[in-house]
Tab-separated table of C-alpha atoms in Angstrom:
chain	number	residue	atom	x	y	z
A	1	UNK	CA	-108.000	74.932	-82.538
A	2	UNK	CA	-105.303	73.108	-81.012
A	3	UNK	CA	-102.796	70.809	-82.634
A	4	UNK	CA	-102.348	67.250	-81.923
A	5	UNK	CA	-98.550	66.161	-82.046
A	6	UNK	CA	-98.153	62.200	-81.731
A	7	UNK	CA	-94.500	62.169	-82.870
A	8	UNK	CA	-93.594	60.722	-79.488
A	9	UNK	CA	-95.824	57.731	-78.934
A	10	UNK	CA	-93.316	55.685	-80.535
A	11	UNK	CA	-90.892	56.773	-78.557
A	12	UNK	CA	-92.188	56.223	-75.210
A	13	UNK	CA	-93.307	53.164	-76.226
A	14	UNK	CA	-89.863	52.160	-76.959
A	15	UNK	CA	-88.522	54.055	-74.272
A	16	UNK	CA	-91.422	51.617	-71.792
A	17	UNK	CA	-90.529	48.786	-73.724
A	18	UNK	CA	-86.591	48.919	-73.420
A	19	UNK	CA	-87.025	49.704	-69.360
A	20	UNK	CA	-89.541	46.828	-69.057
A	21	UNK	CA	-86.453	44.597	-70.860
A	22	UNK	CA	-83.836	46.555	-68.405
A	23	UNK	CA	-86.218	45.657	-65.559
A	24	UNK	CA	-85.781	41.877	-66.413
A	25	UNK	CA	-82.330	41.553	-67.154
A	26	UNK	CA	-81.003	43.287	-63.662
A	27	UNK	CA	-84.080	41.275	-61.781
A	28	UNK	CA	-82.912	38.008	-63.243
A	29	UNK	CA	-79.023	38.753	-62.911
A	30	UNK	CA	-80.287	39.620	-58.887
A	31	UNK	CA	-82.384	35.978	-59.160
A	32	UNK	CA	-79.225	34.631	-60.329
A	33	UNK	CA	-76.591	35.563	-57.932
A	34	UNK	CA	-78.685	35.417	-55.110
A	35	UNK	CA	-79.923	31.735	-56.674
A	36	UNK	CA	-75.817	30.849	-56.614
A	37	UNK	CA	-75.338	32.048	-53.149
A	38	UNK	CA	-78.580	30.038	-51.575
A	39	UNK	CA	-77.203	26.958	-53.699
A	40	UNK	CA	-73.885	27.107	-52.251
A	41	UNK	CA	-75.349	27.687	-48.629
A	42	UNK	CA	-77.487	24.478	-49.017
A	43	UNK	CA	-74.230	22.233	-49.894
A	44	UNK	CA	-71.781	23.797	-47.683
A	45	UNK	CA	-73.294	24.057	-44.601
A	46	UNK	CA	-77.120	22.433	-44.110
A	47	UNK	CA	-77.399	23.648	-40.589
A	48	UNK	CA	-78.710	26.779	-42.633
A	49	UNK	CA	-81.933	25.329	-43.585
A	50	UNK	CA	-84.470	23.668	-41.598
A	51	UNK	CA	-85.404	19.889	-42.095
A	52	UNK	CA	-88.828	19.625	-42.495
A	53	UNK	CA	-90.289	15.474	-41.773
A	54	UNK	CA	-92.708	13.945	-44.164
A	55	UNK	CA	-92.732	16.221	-46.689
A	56	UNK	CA	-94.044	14.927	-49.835
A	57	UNK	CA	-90.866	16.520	-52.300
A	58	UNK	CA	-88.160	15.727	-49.614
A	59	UNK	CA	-84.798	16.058	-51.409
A	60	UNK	CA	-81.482	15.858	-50.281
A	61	UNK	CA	-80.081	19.573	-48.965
A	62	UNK	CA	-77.174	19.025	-51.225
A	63	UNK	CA	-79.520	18.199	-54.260
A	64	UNK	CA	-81.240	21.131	-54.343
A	65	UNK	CA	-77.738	23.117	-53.460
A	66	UNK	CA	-76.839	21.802	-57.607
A	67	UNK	CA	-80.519	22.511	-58.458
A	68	UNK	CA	-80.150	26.155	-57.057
A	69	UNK	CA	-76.717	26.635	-58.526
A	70	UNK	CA	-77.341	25.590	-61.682
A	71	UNK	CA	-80.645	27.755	-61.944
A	72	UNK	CA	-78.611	30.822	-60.684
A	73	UNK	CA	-75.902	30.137	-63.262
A	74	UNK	CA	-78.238	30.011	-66.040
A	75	UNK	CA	-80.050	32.632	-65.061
A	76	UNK	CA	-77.210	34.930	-64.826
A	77	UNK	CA	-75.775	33.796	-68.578
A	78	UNK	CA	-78.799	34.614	-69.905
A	79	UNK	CA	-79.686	37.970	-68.635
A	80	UNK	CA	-76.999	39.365	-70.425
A	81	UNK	CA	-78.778	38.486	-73.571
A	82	UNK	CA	-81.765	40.809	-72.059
A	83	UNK	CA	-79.832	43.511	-72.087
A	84	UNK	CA	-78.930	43.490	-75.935
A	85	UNK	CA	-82.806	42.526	-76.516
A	86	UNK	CA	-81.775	39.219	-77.756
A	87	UNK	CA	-85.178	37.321	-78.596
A	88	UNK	CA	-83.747	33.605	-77.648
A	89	UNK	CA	-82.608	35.607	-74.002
A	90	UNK	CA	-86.666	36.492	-73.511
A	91	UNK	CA	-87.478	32.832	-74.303
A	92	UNK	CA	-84.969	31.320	-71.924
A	93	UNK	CA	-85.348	34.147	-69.512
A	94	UNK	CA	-89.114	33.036	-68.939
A	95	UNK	CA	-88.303	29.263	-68.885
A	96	UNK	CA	-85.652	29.925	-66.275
A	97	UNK	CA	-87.583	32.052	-64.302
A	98	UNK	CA	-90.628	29.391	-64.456
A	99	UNK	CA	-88.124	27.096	-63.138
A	100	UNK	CA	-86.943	29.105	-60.392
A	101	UNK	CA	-90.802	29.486	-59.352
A	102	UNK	CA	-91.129	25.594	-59.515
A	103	UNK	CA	-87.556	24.992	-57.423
A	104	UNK	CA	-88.511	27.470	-55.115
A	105	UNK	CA	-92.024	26.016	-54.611
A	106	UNK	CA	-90.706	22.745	-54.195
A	107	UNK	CA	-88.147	23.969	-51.779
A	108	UNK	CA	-90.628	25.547	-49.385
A	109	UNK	CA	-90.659	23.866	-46.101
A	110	UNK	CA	-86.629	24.613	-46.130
A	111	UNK	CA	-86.575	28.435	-46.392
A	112	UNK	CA	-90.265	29.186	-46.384
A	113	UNK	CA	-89.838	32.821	-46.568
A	114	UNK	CA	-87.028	33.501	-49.328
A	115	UNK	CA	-88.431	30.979	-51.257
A	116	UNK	CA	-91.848	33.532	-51.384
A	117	UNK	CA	-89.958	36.114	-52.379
A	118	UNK	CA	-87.977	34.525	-55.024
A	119	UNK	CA	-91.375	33.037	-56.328
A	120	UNK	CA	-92.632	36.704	-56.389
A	121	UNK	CA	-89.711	38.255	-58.205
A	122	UNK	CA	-89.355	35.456	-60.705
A	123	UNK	CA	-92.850	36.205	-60.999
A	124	UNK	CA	-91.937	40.294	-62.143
A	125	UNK	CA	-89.269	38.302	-64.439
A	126	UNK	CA	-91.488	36.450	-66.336
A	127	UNK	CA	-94.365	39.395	-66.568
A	128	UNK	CA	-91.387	42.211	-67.637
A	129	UNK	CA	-90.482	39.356	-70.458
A	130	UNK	CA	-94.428	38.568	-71.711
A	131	UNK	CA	-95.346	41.978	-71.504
A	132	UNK	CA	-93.304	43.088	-74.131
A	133	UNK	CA	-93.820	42.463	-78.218
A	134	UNK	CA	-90.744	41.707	-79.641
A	135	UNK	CA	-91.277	44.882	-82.387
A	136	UNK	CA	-91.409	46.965	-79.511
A	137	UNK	CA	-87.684	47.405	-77.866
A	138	UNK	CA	-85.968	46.742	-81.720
A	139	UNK	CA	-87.408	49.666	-83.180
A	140	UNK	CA	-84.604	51.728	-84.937
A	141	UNK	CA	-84.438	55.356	-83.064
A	142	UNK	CA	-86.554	57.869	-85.085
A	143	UNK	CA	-88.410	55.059	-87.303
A	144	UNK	CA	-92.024	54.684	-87.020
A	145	UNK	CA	-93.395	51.073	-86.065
A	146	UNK	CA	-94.450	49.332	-89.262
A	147	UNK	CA	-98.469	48.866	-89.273
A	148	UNK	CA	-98.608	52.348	-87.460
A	149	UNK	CA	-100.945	54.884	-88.804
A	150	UNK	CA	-99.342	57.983	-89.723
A	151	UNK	CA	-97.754	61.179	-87.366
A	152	UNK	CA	-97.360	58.402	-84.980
């Protein structure tokens, strides 16, 4: 007969759950700065960014240079409440990041392709921050889970 040891499911679930949270919090700090820097670009110097004509959300360059600024600086605040597993961080870390996906939508036609790619890692952001229960990363080290069966 062999013997079944389960003593470290809890920990590699904490382990997963604490990289999934590490995961978020550098993505969103990267979402941030690089939000800052693309807001700054669009009111410095709009020879950047293409005009598109008739577009149905046509904003000012130097409107969405605040709106992509201000994103960028929230976003950055509040990763570093990710990385102490703060629960109100995970909340505001998936608003932000659903924000970032609408600004970035809206702001298509001006820098089609980084505004893809920013929709696509805000998308990771707010996956890494759902995927996660909140018992999960705030699980004291050697402690099983409460509600978990025994020799887990």
């Amino acid at each position: 007969m062999t013997a079944t040891h389960r003593g470290s499911s809890g920990t590699s679930l904490r382990e997963w759950a604490t990289g999934v949270t590490v995961f978020a919090a550098i993505m969103l700090v990267l979402a941030g700065v690089i939000d800052i820097m693309r807001g700054i670009a669009e009111f410095a110097d709009d020879d950047v960014f293409v005009t598109t004509r008739n577009y149905v959300f046509a904003f000012d360059l130097t409107a969405w240079g605040w709106i992509h600024l201000a994103l960028g600086v929230l976003a950055f605040v509040v990763s570093f409440g990710l990385f102490v597993a703060a629960t109100w961080a995970r909340v505001a870390g998936v608003c932000i990041a659903a924000l970032v996906i609408i600004a970035n939508f809206l702001s298509l036609p001006y820098y089609p392709v980084w505004s893809i790619v920013m929709i696509a890692v805000s998308g990771f952001i707010v996956w890494a921050l759902c995927v996660m229960k909140k018992d999960d990363a705030l699980v004291p080290s050697g402690r099983v889970p409460s509600g978990s069966p025994p020799g887990t």
